[in-house]
Coordinates of C-alpha atoms and ligand atoms in Angstrom, one line a residue:
Chain A
X524 CA 68.9 -71.8 141.1
X525 CA 67.7 -70.2 144.3
X526 CA 65.5 -73.2 145.4
X527 CA 68.3 -75.5 145.0
X528 CA 70.6 -73.3 147.0
X529 CA 68.0 -73.0 149.8
X530 CA 67.5 -76.8 149.8
X531 CA 71.1 -77.1 150.2
X532 CA 71.3 -74.8 153.1
X533 CA 68.4 -76.5 154.9
X534 CA 70.1 -79.8 154.4
X535 CA 73.4 -78.6 155.9
X536 CA 71.6 -76.9 158.8
X537 CA 70.0 -80.3 159.7
X538 CA 73.2 -82.1 159.2
X539 CA 75.1 -79.7 161.6
X540 CA 72.3 -80.1 164.0
X541 CA 72.7 -83.9 164.1
X542 CA 76.4 -83.6 164.3
X543 CA 76.3 -81.2 167.2
X544 CA 73.7 -83.4 168.9
X545 CA 76.0 -86.4 168.3
X546 CA 79.1 -84.8 169.6
X547 CA 77.4 -83.5 172.9
X548 CA 75.9 -86.9 173.2
X549 CA 79.2 -88.6 172.8
X550 CA 81.2 -86.2 175.2
X551 CA 78.5 -86.2 178.0
X552 CA 78.1 -90.1 177.6
X553 CA 81.7 -90.3 178.9
X554 CA 80.6 -89.1 182.3
X555 CA 79.1 -91.9 184.3
X556 CA 75.5 -91.3 185.3
X557 CA 72.1 -92.8 184.5
X558 CA 69.9 -91.8 181.6
X559 CA 67.3 -93.4 179.6
X560 CA 68.1 -96.5 177.5
X561 CA 71.3 -97.4 179.1
X562 CA 70.9 -101.1 178.6
X563 CA 70.8 -100.5 174.8
X564 CA 73.7 -100.2 172.3
X565 CA 75.4 -96.8 171.8
X566 CA 73.8 -96.2 168.4
X567 CA 70.3 -97.2 169.8
X568 CA 70.9 -94.7 172.6
X569 CA 71.8 -92.0 170.2
X570 CA 68.7 -92.4 168.3
X571 CA 66.6 -92.7 171.5
X572 CA 68.2 -89.3 172.4
X573 CA 67.5 -87.7 169.1
X574 CA 64.0 -89.0 169.2
X575 CA 63.4 -87.7 172.6
X576 CA 64.9 -84.3 171.7
X577 CA 62.7 -84.1 168.8
X578 CA 59.7 -85.0 170.8
X579 CA 60.6 -82.1 173.1
X580 CA 61.7 -84.5 176.0
X581 CA 65.2 -83.0 176.8
X582 CA 65.6 -84.8 180.1
X583 CA 65.1 -83.7 183.7
X584 CA 67.0 -81.5 186.0
X585 CA 66.2 -82.0 189.5
X586 CA 62.8 -83.2 188.6
X587 CA 62.1 -80.2 186.3
X588 CA 61.9 -80.7 182.5
X589 CA 65.1 -79.3 180.9
X590 CA 63.5 -77.8 178.0
X591 CA 61.0 -75.9 180.0
X592 CA 63.7 -74.5 182.2
X593 CA 65.8 -73.5 179.1
X594 CA 62.8 -72.0 177.5
X595 CA 62.1 -69.7 180.4
X596 CA 65.7 -68.7 180.8
X597 CA 66.2 -68.2 177.2
X598 CA 63.5 -65.5 177.3
X599 CA 65.6 -63.6 179.9
X600 CA 68.9 -64.0 177.9
X601 CA 67.2 -62.7 174.7
X602 CA 66.1 -59.6 176.5
X603 CA 69.9 -58.8 176.6
X604 CA 71.2 -60.5 173.6
X605 CA 68.8 -59.1 171.0
X606 CA 69.4 -55.5 171.9
X607 CA 73.0 -56.0 172.4
X608 CA 73.4 -57.8 169.0
X609 CA 71.4 -55.2 167.1
X610 CA 73.2 -52.2 168.8
X611 CA 76.6 -53.6 168.3
X612 CA 75.9 -54.4 164.7
X613 CA 74.3 -51.0 164.1
X614 CA 77.0 -49.0 165.7
X615 CA 79.9 -51.2 164.6
X616 CA 78.7 -51.1 161.0
X617 CA 78.1 -47.3 160.9
X618 CA 81.4 -46.5 162.6
X619 CA 83.3 -49.1 160.5
X620 CA 81.7 -47.8 157.4
X621 CA 82.4 -44.2 158.2
X622 CA 86.1 -44.6 159.0
X623 CA 86.6 -47.2 156.2
X624 CA 85.5 -44.4 153.8
X625 CA 87.5 -41.6 155.7
X626 CA 90.4 -43.9 155.9
X627 CA 93.7 -42.5 156.9
X628 CA 92.4 -39.6 158.9
X629 CA 93.7 -38.8 162.4
X630 CA 90.3 -39.6 163.8
X631 CA 90.4 -42.9 162.0
X632 CA 93.7 -43.9 163.6
X633 CA 92.6 -42.9 167.1
X634 CA 89.2 -44.9 166.8
X635 CA 91.0 -47.9 165.5
X636 CA 93.4 -47.8 168.5
X637 CA 90.5 -47.3 171.0
X638 CA 88.7 -50.3 169.2
X639 CA 91.7 -52.6 169.4
X640 CA 92.1 -51.8 173.1
X641 CA 88.4 -52.4 173.8
X642 CA 88.6 -55.7 172.0
X643 CA 91.5 -57.0 174.0
X644 CA 89.7 -56.6 177.3
X645 CA 87.6 -59.5 178.5
X646 CA 83.8 -58.9 179.0
X647 CA 83.9 -59.5 182.9
X648 CA 86.2 -56.6 183.2
X649 CA 83.9 -54.3 181.4
X650 CA 81.1 -55.6 183.5
X651 CA 83.0 -54.9 186.8
X652 CA 84.2 -51.5 185.6
X653 CA 80.7 -50.4 184.5
X654 CA 79.2 -51.7 187.9
X655 CA 81.7 -49.7 189.7
X656 CA 81.4 -46.5 187.7
X657 CA 77.7 -46.4 186.8
X658 CA 76.1 -48.3 189.7
X659 CA 78.4 -47.9 192.6
X660 CA 79.7 -44.4 192.1
X661 CA 77.1 -42.6 190.0
X662 CA 74.2 -44.7 191.3
X663 CA 72.6 -44.6 187.7
X664 CA 71.9 -48.3 187.5
X665 CA 71.2 -51.1 190.0
X666 CA 74.1 -53.5 191.0
X667 CA 72.5 -56.5 189.5
X668 CA 69.4 -58.6 189.3
X669 CA 66.5 -58.2 187.1
X670 CA 64.0 -56.4 189.3
X671 CA 63.7 -54.4 192.3
X672 CA 62.6 -55.4 195.7
X673 CA 59.7 -53.1 195.4
X674 CA 58.5 -55.1 192.4
X675 CA 57.5 -57.9 194.9
X676 CA 54.7 -55.7 196.0
X677 CA 53.9 -53.7 192.8
X678 CA 54.4 -56.6 190.3
X679 CA 56.9 -56.6 187.6
X680 CA 57.0 -53.8 185.2
X681 CA 58.8 -53.3 181.7
X682 CA 60.4 -50.1 182.9
X683 CA 62.0 -52.0 185.8
X684 CA 63.4 -54.7 183.6
X685 CA 64.8 -52.1 181.3
X686 CA 66.3 -50.4 184.2
X687 CA 68.0 -53.6 185.3
X688 CA 68.9 -54.8 181.8
X689 CA 70.4 -51.6 180.6
X690 CA 73.9 -52.0 182.0
X691 CA 74.3 -55.7 181.0
X692 CA 73.2 -54.7 177.5
X693 CA 75.6 -51.7 177.4
X694 CA 78.5 -53.9 178.5
X695 CA 77.7 -56.6 176.0
X696 CA 77.3 -54.1 173.3
X697 CA 80.8 -52.4 174.1
X698 CA 82.4 -55.9 174.3
X699 CA 81.2 -56.7 170.8
X700 CA 81.2 -53.4 168.8
X701 CA 85.0 -53.6 168.0
X702 CA 84.6 -56.9 166.1
X703 CA 81.9 -55.6 163.8
X704 CA 83.6 -52.3 163.3
X705 CA 86.9 -53.9 162.6
X706 CA 85.4 -56.1 159.9
X707 CA 83.4 -53.4 158.4
X708 CA 86.1 -51.1 158.1
X709 CA 88.4 -53.7 156.5
X710 CA 85.5 -54.6 154.1
X711 CA 85.2 -51.0 153.2
X712 CA 89.0 -50.7 152.6
X713 CA 88.9 -53.7 150.3
X714 CA 85.8 -52.6 148.4
X715 CA 87.0 -48.9 147.9
X716 CA 90.1 -50.3 146.0
X717 CA 88.1 -52.3 143.6
X718 CA 88.2 -51.4 139.8
X719 CA 84.4 -51.0 139.7
X720 CA 84.6 -48.1 142.2
X721 CA 87.0 -46.4 139.7
X722 CA 84.5 -47.2 136.9
X723 CA 81.8 -45.6 139.0
X724 CA 83.9 -42.5 139.7
X725 CA 84.9 -42.3 136.0
X726 CA 81.2 -41.9 135.2
X727 CA 81.3 -38.6 137.1
X728 CA 79.2 -39.8 139.9
X729 CA 79.4 -37.8 143.2
X730 CA 81.3 -39.3 146.1
X731 CA 78.2 -39.7 148.1
X732 CA 76.4 -41.6 145.3
X733 CA 79.5 -43.8 144.8
X734 CA 79.5 -44.5 148.5
X735 CA 75.9 -45.4 148.9
X736 CA 75.2 -47.1 145.6
X737 CA 78.4 -48.8 144.9
X738 CA 80.6 -49.2 148.0
X739 CA 78.2 -50.0 150.8
X740 CA 76.2 -52.8 149.1
X741 CA 79.4 -54.7 148.3
X742 CA 81.1 -53.9 151.6
X743 CA 78.1 -55.3 153.4
X744 CA 78.2 -58.8 151.9
X745 CA 80.9 -60.1 154.0
X746 CA 79.2 -58.7 157.1
X747 CA 76.2 -60.8 156.5
X748 CA 78.1 -63.9 156.7
X749 CA 79.8 -62.8 159.7
X750 CA 76.7 -61.9 161.8
X751 CA 76.2 -65.6 162.9
X752 CA 79.7 -65.6 164.2
X753 CA 79.0 -62.4 166.0
X754 CA 76.1 -64.1 167.7
X755 CA 78.1 -67.1 168.8
X756 CA 80.7 -64.7 170.1
X757 CA 78.1 -62.9 172.1
X758 CA 76.4 -65.9 173.5
X759 CA 79.5 -67.0 174.9
X760 CA 80.5 -63.6 176.2
X761 CA 77.1 -63.3 177.7
X762 CA 77.8 -66.1 180.2
X763 CA 80.2 -63.8 182.1
X764 CA 77.8 -60.8 181.9
X765 CA 74.9 -62.8 183.3
X766 CA 77.0 -64.2 186.2
X767 CA 78.2 -60.8 187.1
X768 CA 75.0 -59.0 186.9
X769 CA 73.1 -62.0 188.3
X770 CA 70.9 -61.9 185.3
X771 CA 68.7 -65.0 185.4
X772 CA 69.3 -66.3 181.8
X773 CA 70.9 -69.0 179.9
X774 CA 74.4 -67.7 181.0
X775 CA 73.7 -68.0 184.7
X776 CA 71.9 -71.3 184.1
X777 CA 75.1 -72.6 182.5
X778 CA 77.2 -71.5 185.3
X779 CA 74.7 -73.3 187.9
X780 CA 74.6 -76.4 185.8
X781 CA 78.3 -76.8 185.8
X782 CA 78.5 -75.9 189.5
X783 CA 75.9 -78.6 190.2
X784 CA 77.4 -81.1 187.7
X785 CA 73.9 -81.2 186.1
X786 CA 74.7 -82.9 182.8
X787 CA 71.2 -83.2 181.5
X788 CA 70.8 -79.5 181.9
X789 CA 74.2 -78.9 180.3
X790 CA 73.4 -81.1 177.4
X791 CA 70.2 -79.1 176.9
X792 CA 72.0 -75.8 177.0
X793 CA 74.7 -76.9 174.4
X794 CA 71.8 -77.9 172.3
X795 CA 70.0 -74.7 172.5
X796 CA 73.0 -72.7 171.8
X797 CA 73.8 -74.8 168.8
X798 CA 70.2 -74.3 167.5
X799 CA 70.6 -70.6 168.0
X800 CA 73.7 -70.4 166.0
X801 CA 72.3 -72.7 163.3
X802 CA 69.3 -70.5 162.9
X803 CA 71.4 -67.3 162.8
X804 CA 73.5 -69.0 160.1
X805 CA 70.5 -70.1 158.1
X806 CA 69.0 -66.6 158.3
X807 CA 72.2 -65.1 157.2
X808 CA 72.4 -67.5 154.1
X809 CA 68.8 -66.6 153.3
X810 CA 69.5 -62.8 153.4
X811 CA 72.8 -63.2 151.5
X812 CA 71.1 -65.0 148.8
X813 CA 68.8 -62.0 148.5
X814 CA 71.5 -59.3 148.2
X815 CA 74.2 -61.2 146.2
X816 CA 73.0 -61.7 142.7
X817 CA 75.7 -64.2 142.1
X818 CA 74.0 -66.6 144.3
X819 CA 70.4 -65.8 143.3
X820 CA 70.7 -66.8 139.9
X821 CA 73.6 -69.3 139.8
X822 CA 74.8 -70.9 136.6
X823 CA 76.1 -68.3 134.1
X824 CA 79.9 -67.8 133.7
X825 CA 81.7 -66.4 136.6
Chain B
X1318 CA 92.1 -26.0 119.5
X1319 CA 93.3 -29.4 120.7
X1320 CA 90.8 -31.5 122.8
X1321 CA 93.6 -32.5 125.1
X1322 CA 97.1 -31.1 125.5
X1323 CA 99.4 -32.6 128.1
X1324 CA 102.3 -30.4 129.0
X1325 CA 105.4 -31.8 130.9
X1326 CA 103.3 -34.1 133.1
X1327 CA 104.8 -35.8 136.0
X1328 CA 103.0 -38.3 138.2
X1329 CA 104.8 -39.7 141.1
X1330 CA 103.8 -42.0 144.0
X1331 CA 105.4 -41.9 147.4
X1332 CA 105.7 -45.5 148.6
X1333 CA 107.6 -47.4 151.2
X1334 CA 110.2 -48.6 148.9
X1335 CA 110.7 -45.1 147.5
X1336 CA 109.4 -42.6 144.9
X1337 CA 107.8 -44.3 142.1
X1338 CA 108.2 -42.1 139.0
X1339 CA 105.4 -43.5 136.9
X1340 CA 105.0 -40.7 134.4
X1341 CA 107.8 -38.3 133.6
X1342 CA 107.7 -35.1 131.6
X1343 CA 105.1 -36.4 129.1
X1344 CA 104.0 -34.1 126.4
X1345 CA 101.1 -35.1 124.2
X1346 CA 98.5 -33.5 122.2
X1347 CA 95.1 -34.9 120.9
X1348 CA 93.1 -33.1 118.4
X1349 CA 89.5 -33.2 117.6
X1350 CA 88.4 -36.5 116.2
X1351 CA 92.0 -37.8 116.5
X1352 CA 92.8 -41.2 117.8
X1353 CA 96.1 -41.6 119.5
X1354 CA 97.6 -45.0 120.4
X1355 CA 99.6 -45.2 123.5
X1356 CA 101.9 -48.3 123.2
X1357 CA 104.3 -49.6 125.8
X1358 CA 105.3 -52.7 127.7
X1359 CA 103.6 -53.5 131.0
X1360 CA 104.3 -51.1 133.9
X1361 CA 105.6 -48.4 131.7
X1362 CA 102.9 -45.9 133.1
X1363 CA 100.1 -46.1 130.6
X1364 CA 97.4 -46.5 133.2
X1365 CA 98.8 -44.1 135.5
X1366 CA 98.9 -41.4 132.7
X1367 CA 95.3 -42.0 131.9
X1368 CA 94.2 -41.9 135.5
X1369 CA 96.1 -38.6 135.7
X1370 CA 94.1 -37.2 132.9
X1371 CA 90.7 -38.2 134.4
X1372 CA 92.1 -37.4 137.9
X1373 CA 91.3 -40.6 139.6
X1374 CA 94.5 -41.2 141.5
X1375 CA 94.6 -41.1 145.3
X1376 CA 94.9 -37.6 146.7
X1377 CA 98.5 -38.2 147.9
X1378 CA 99.8 -38.7 144.4
X1379 CA 102.3 -36.0 143.3
X1380 CA 101.1 -34.5 139.9
X1381 CA 102.9 -31.7 138.1
X1382 CA 102.6 -30.1 134.9
X1383 CA 99.6 -29.1 132.9
X1384 CA 96.7 -31.1 131.4
X1385 CA 94.7 -28.8 129.2
X1386 CA 91.4 -30.0 128.3
X1387 CA 90.0 -27.5 125.6
X1388 CA 92.5 -25.0 126.9
X1389 CA 91.4 -25.3 130.5
X1390 CA 93.9 -26.8 133.0
X1391 CA 91.8 -29.8 134.6
X1392 CA 94.7 -30.2 137.3
X1393 CA 93.4 -27.0 138.6
X1394 CA 89.7 -27.9 138.8
X1395 CA 87.8 -28.6 142.0
X1396 CA 86.6 -32.1 142.5
X1397 CA 83.0 -30.9 141.8
X1398 CA 84.0 -29.4 138.5
X1399 CA 86.0 -32.4 137.6
X1400 CA 82.9 -34.6 138.2
X1401 CA 81.0 -32.7 135.5
X1402 CA 83.8 -33.6 133.1
X1403 CA 84.1 -37.3 134.0
X1404 CA 81.9 -39.4 131.9
X1405 CA 80.4 -36.5 130.0
X1406 CA 83.6 -34.8 128.4
X1407 CA 86.3 -37.4 129.2
X1408 CA 85.2 -41.0 129.7
X1409 CA 87.4 -43.8 130.7
X1410 CA 87.1 -47.5 129.9
X1411 CA 89.0 -49.4 132.4
X1412 CA 91.6 -52.1 131.8
X1413 CA 90.1 -55.3 133.2
X1414 CA 86.5 -56.0 132.4
X1415 CA 86.2 -58.8 134.8
X1416 CA 86.8 -56.4 137.8
X1417 CA 85.5 -53.1 136.3
X1418 CA 81.8 -53.9 136.5
X1419 CA 80.0 -53.8 139.7
X1420 CA 79.0 -57.4 140.6
X1421 CA 75.9 -56.5 142.6
X1422 CA 74.3 -54.0 140.1
X1423 CA 72.4 -54.8 136.9
X1424 CA 74.5 -54.1 133.8
X1425 CA 71.8 -51.8 132.4
X1426 CA 71.6 -49.8 135.6
X1427 CA 75.3 -49.3 135.5
X1428 CA 75.0 -47.7 132.1
X1429 CA 71.8 -45.9 133.0
X1430 CA 73.3 -44.0 135.9
X1431 CA 75.8 -42.3 133.7
X1432 CA 73.0 -41.2 131.4
X1433 CA 70.7 -40.2 134.1
X1434 CA 73.4 -38.2 135.7
X1435 CA 74.6 -36.2 132.7
X1436 CA 71.6 -36.0 130.4
X1437 CA 69.0 -35.2 133.1
X1438 CA 66.7 -38.0 132.0
X1439 CA 64.2 -39.7 134.2
X1440 CA 65.4 -43.1 135.6
X1441 CA 63.1 -45.0 133.1
X1442 CA 64.2 -43.1 130.1
X1443 CA 67.8 -43.5 131.0
X1444 CA 67.2 -47.3 131.4
X1445 CA 65.8 -47.3 127.9
X1446 CA 68.8 -45.4 126.6
X1447 CA 71.0 -47.9 128.2
X1448 CA 69.3 -50.8 126.4
X1449 CA 69.9 -48.7 123.1
X1450 CA 73.6 -48.5 124.1
X1451 CA 73.8 -52.2 124.7
X1452 CA 72.4 -52.6 121.2
X1453 CA 74.9 -50.3 119.8
X1454 CA 77.8 -52.3 121.2
X1455 CA 76.1 -55.3 119.5
X1456 CA 75.0 -57.2 122.6
X1457 CA 72.2 -59.5 121.4
X1458 CA 68.9 -59.5 123.3
X1459 CA 69.9 -56.1 124.9
X1460 CA 66.6 -55.6 126.7
X1461 CA 67.0 -58.8 128.6
X1462 CA 70.7 -58.6 129.1
X1463 CA 70.2 -55.0 130.6
X1464 CA 68.5 -56.7 133.6
X1465 CA 71.4 -59.3 134.1
X1466 CA 74.4 -59.1 136.3
X1467 CA 78.0 -58.9 135.2
X1468 CA 78.7 -62.5 136.2
X1469 CA 76.1 -63.6 133.6
X1470 CA 78.2 -61.9 130.8
X1471 CA 81.1 -63.5 128.9
X1472 CA 84.5 -61.7 128.8
X1473 CA 83.8 -60.1 125.5
X1474 CA 80.4 -58.9 126.5
X1475 CA 81.7 -57.4 129.7
X1476 CA 84.2 -55.5 127.6
X1477 CA 81.3 -54.3 125.3
X1478 CA 79.2 -53.3 128.5
X1479 CA 82.2 -51.3 129.7
X1480 CA 82.5 -49.5 126.3
X1481 CA 78.8 -48.9 126.4
X1482 CA 79.3 -47.3 129.9
X1483 CA 82.2 -45.2 128.4
X1484 CA 80.4 -44.0 125.3
X1485 CA 77.0 -43.6 127.0
X1486 CA 77.3 -39.8 127.5
X1487 CA 80.7 -39.1 126.5
X1488 CA 81.0 -36.6 123.6
X1489 CA 84.5 -35.6 123.5
X1490 CA 87.4 -37.8 124.6
X1491 CA 87.5 -41.5 125.2
X1492 CA 90.5 -43.1 127.1
X1493 CA 90.3 -46.9 126.4
X1494 CA 92.7 -49.0 128.5
X1495 CA 93.5 -52.2 126.7
X1496 CA 90.0 -53.0 125.6
X1497 CA 91.3 -55.9 123.5
X1498 CA 93.5 -57.6 126.0
X1499 CA 92.8 -61.2 126.8
X1500 CA 90.2 -61.7 124.1
X1501 CA 90.2 -64.4 121.5
X1502 CA 90.9 -63.4 117.9
X1503 CA 87.4 -63.2 116.7
X1504 CA 86.1 -61.1 119.7
X1505 CA 89.2 -58.9 119.4
X1506 CA 88.4 -58.2 115.8
X1507 CA 84.8 -57.3 116.7
X1508 CA 85.9 -55.0 119.6
X1509 CA 88.3 -53.3 117.2
X1510 CA 85.7 -52.7 114.7
X1511 CA 83.3 -51.4 117.4
X1512 CA 85.9 -49.1 118.8
X1513 CA 86.5 -47.7 115.4
X1514 CA 82.8 -47.2 114.4
X1515 CA 81.7 -45.8 117.7
X1516 CA 84.4 -43.3 118.1
X1517 CA 84.2 -41.6 114.6
X1518 CA 82.9 -38.3 116.1
X1519 CA 85.2 -38.4 119.1
X1520 CA 88.8 -38.1 120.2
X1521 CA 90.4 -41.1 121.7
X1522 CA 93.5 -42.1 123.7
X1523 CA 93.7 -45.9 122.9
X1524 CA 96.1 -47.8 125.2
X1525 CA 97.4 -51.2 124.2
X1526 CA 100.4 -53.6 124.2
X1527 CA 99.8 -54.3 120.7
X1528 CA 101.2 -52.2 117.8
X1529 CA 99.0 -54.0 115.3
X1530 CA 95.9 -53.3 117.2
X1531 CA 97.0 -49.6 117.5
X1532 CA 97.6 -49.5 113.7
X1533 CA 94.1 -50.6 113.0
X1534 CA 92.5 -47.9 115.1
X1535 CA 94.8 -45.1 115.5
X1536 CA 95.9 -42.1 113.5
X1537 CA 99.0 -41.4 115.6
X1538 CA 101.0 -43.5 117.9
X1539 CA 103.0 -42.6 121.0
X1540 CA 105.6 -45.1 122.2
X1541 CA 106.0 -45.1 126.0
X1542 CA 109.0 -46.5 127.8
X1543 CA 109.7 -46.4 131.6
X1544 CA 107.4 -43.4 132.2
X1545 CA 108.3 -41.3 129.3
X1546 CA 107.3 -41.0 125.6
X1547 CA 110.2 -42.1 123.3
X1548 CA 108.6 -41.8 119.9
X1549 CA 105.6 -40.1 118.5
X1550 CA 104.4 -40.1 114.9
X1551 CA 101.7 -40.9 112.4
X1552 CA 100.8 -44.5 112.4
X1553 CA 102.1 -45.0 108.9
X1554 CA 105.4 -43.4 109.7
X1555 CA 105.9 -45.4 112.7
X1556 CA 105.4 -48.7 110.7
X1557 CA 107.4 -47.6 107.7
X1558 CA 110.2 -46.0 109.5
X1559 CA 110.4 -46.8 113.2
X1560 CA 113.1 -44.6 114.7
X1561 CA 113.6 -45.5 118.3
X1562 CA 115.6 -48.8 119.0
X1563 CA 112.8 -49.5 121.4
X1564 CA 110.1 -49.3 118.7
X1565 CA 112.2 -51.2 116.3
X1566 CA 112.7 -53.9 119.0
X1567 CA 108.8 -54.1 119.5
X1568 CA 108.5 -54.5 115.7
X1569 CA 111.0 -57.4 115.7
X1570 CA 109.1 -59.0 118.5
X1571 CA 105.9 -59.3 116.4
X1572 CA 105.0 -62.8 115.3
X1573 CA 105.3 -62.0 111.6
X1574 CA 108.5 -60.1 112.0
X1575 CA 110.7 -62.7 113.5
X1576 CA 109.2 -63.0 117.1
X1577 CA 112.5 -61.8 118.6
X1578 CA 111.9 -60.2 122.0
X1579 CA 113.8 -57.4 123.3
X1580 CA 116.5 -58.6 125.7
X1581 CA 116.5 -57.6 129.3
X1582 CA 113.9 -55.8 131.5
X1583 CA 112.8 -52.2 131.6
X1584 CA 114.4 -50.2 134.6
X1585 CA 112.7 -49.9 138.0
X1586 CA 110.6 -46.7 138.2
X1587 CA 112.0 -46.1 141.6
X1588 CA 115.5 -46.3 140.5
X1589 CA 115.7 -44.7 137.0
X1590 CA 119.0 -44.5 135.2
X1591 CA 120.4 -41.0 134.7
X1592 CA 121.2 -41.5 131.1
X1593 CA 119.0 -43.1 128.4
X1594 CA 116.5 -45.4 130.1
X1595 CA 116.7 -47.9 127.2
X1596 CA 120.6 -47.9 127.5
X1597 CA 120.9 -51.5 129.0
X1598 CA 118.7 -53.1 126.4
X1599 CA 119.7 -51.1 123.3
X1600 CA 121.6 -52.7 120.4
X1601 CA 123.1 -49.4 119.5
X1602 CA 124.0 -48.2 122.9
X1603 CA 127.2 -46.0 123.0
X1604 CA 129.2 -44.6 125.9
X1605 CA 127.4 -41.2 125.8
X1606 CA 124.0 -42.9 126.2
X1607 CA 124.9 -44.1 129.7
X1608 CA 125.0 -40.7 131.2
X1609 CA 123.2 -38.4 129.0
X1610 CA 119.3 -38.4 129.0
X1611 CA 118.2 -37.7 125.4
X1612 CA 115.5 -35.0 124.6
X1613 CA 112.6 -35.6 122.4
X1614 CA 113.5 -34.2 118.9
X1615 CA 111.5 -33.7 115.8
X1616 CA 113.2 -35.7 113.0
X1617 CA 110.8 -35.3 110.1
X1618 CA 107.5 -33.4 109.9
X1619 CA 105.7 -34.6 112.9
X1620 CA 107.9 -37.5 113.7
X1621 CA 109.4 -37.2 117.1
X1622 CA 112.0 -39.4 118.8
X1623 CA 114.0 -39.4 122.1
X1624 CA 117.4 -41.1 121.2
X1625 CA 120.9 -39.8 121.0
X1626 CA 121.4 -41.6 117.7
X1627 CA 119.5 -38.7 116.1
X1628 CA 121.1 -36.0 118.2
Ligands
ATP889 N1 98.9 -46.1 143.4 C1 100.2 -46.5 143.0 N2 101.2 -46.4 144.0 C2 102.5 -46.8 143.7 N3 102.8 -47.2 142.5 C3 102.0 -47.3 141.6 C4 100.5 -46.9 141.8 N4 99.8 -47.0 140.6 C5 100.8 -47.6 139.6 N5 102.0 -47.7 140.2 C6 103.3 -48.1 139.6 O1 103.4 -47.3 138.3 C7 103.8 -48.1 137.4 C8 103.1 -47.9 136.2 O2 101.8 -48.5 136.2 P1 100.7 -48.6 135.1 O3 99.6 -49.3 135.7 O4 100.6 -47.3 134.7 O5 101.3 -49.6 134.1 P2 100.7 -49.9 132.7 O6 101.7 -49.3 131.6 O7 99.3 -49.5 132.7 O8 100.9 -51.5 132.6 P3 100.0 -52.6 132.1 O9 100.3 -52.7 130.6 O10 100.3 -53.8 132.9 O11 98.5 -52.1 132.4 C9 103.9 -49.5 137.9 O12 105.2 -49.8 138.3 C10 103.1 -49.5 139.0 O13 103.5 -50.5 139.9
MG890 MG1 97.6 -50.6 132.6

């Protein structure tokens, strides 16, 4: 049943959370430094840590509470991540669906090549290229940062942030479109070859109807499970983007934490990344159970 | 006027391994309200032949010959015109019920969309008719079942649902591809009865491995071997007097007639022999059979065979 499935999912999410916390705890504990409860046993320390985390006490970084610091930076990261994820999913799925449907055309082959090329290039290369072309030569966007100097007098404005965030968003989107596109195209190719598509055509349904009613819904199923992976991929890629664009988000914070060997902060960052991905996974599961009837009802003979 | 007349049909696929000659110079006629059984081993081209008729092969497929549906060559129709024929004039019941139903759509909706499309009914009326169709194919609690998904159906019920889709709007010709395969004895008998009852006012091309199933349903039987027809006759004649050594071999392999399988394997459709295609497996093979490809000849009234024994 549906409720049972959900309880299972919640249980797994919590489990994954504790395991992640455990691993970060174990790894970072290998590094000699002082932290609360050092005099107690390892297990006790782990539980103290968990207890503190749940209480919202994520430790201190140079006297500042880690959670507060992360929270503030997360906001900036999301300004880039949310549009980049939405845009790359939207574009990747549309382009992938289109060329999966029109497979084998000349255009399909060229797009596939371009996408594979794009995918092979690391995100920082795109970042540097885009800065060179759009900021340096064309002067369309700022070189980096998150607001203009004039904002010091006039106060921070949305349009100014948008202006500064555009290039990082574009870079991250370009970097992650190929993955989505490729999966969607593949999923389309598999679905189009299914027997039930032939049954649909044998009814005399138009190609358009077959596409929208029969192919797309099935082809989207694997995409839903893949969205959390895409998020993880983007969060990782975003570190480079933020460093190069000096964007004050989690990515830049990660870089600073590593440079300063600030392990409490690093631990907090790993934790927040894990949480984001767990939440993404859980939402995907929820959504999946809505669109795939085989999960919604359960039981029955498969 | 015949409902369907296939003239010298060839359906070939270009593949990396070579040209797959799946259907070769097939001639077949189906009259109004006539039920023709197409019988042959796996891979002999039965499904390809039926997809050629309803034109659901990939566009790169090479198709030659004529397929006259009520005197109109459907190979010449545009895709648009073909869509008006599919499901309405000619319907196809696909081979494998576990994969032939869309897993994310309700069974009732999968039947209703055909009705809605061809009969111009409102969605709600179409859905009501879909429930009636499910009742007609003897699915209990049809109203409830219409709102369920394929994975909630048993194998036999999926087959029934597929038949319901095929018969929902189709008035003229049904192509049923192995609707009894993989079913237990009881379910098989029920499906056979259903197919017989439901197609009384329609023509049917009934595909099967199983001569005995064909005998129960069909008026005429066409034996297919390695992409071509090798024998065609009234069902009684095929049973009383099978002419082609292949047909005889199939009979001898039946459980109640000795269970003696035909030795060897059918030739690759990529590399067909120039002589008789059954040469290597034939007990009556002579030197001449090796290089001469036999033509279809009429032996008795309406009994055709492709074998040099009768030349
Ligand atoms: N799209 C295709 N491309 C290349 N070869 C194909 C294609 N479709 C079918 N074939 C080949 O054509 C031959 C005939 O296949 P077909 O499915 O018609 O056999 P069948 O008589 O229906 O067998 P079965 O009883 O197992 O269903 C097979 O060798 C198959 O591999
Ligand atoms: Mg077949």
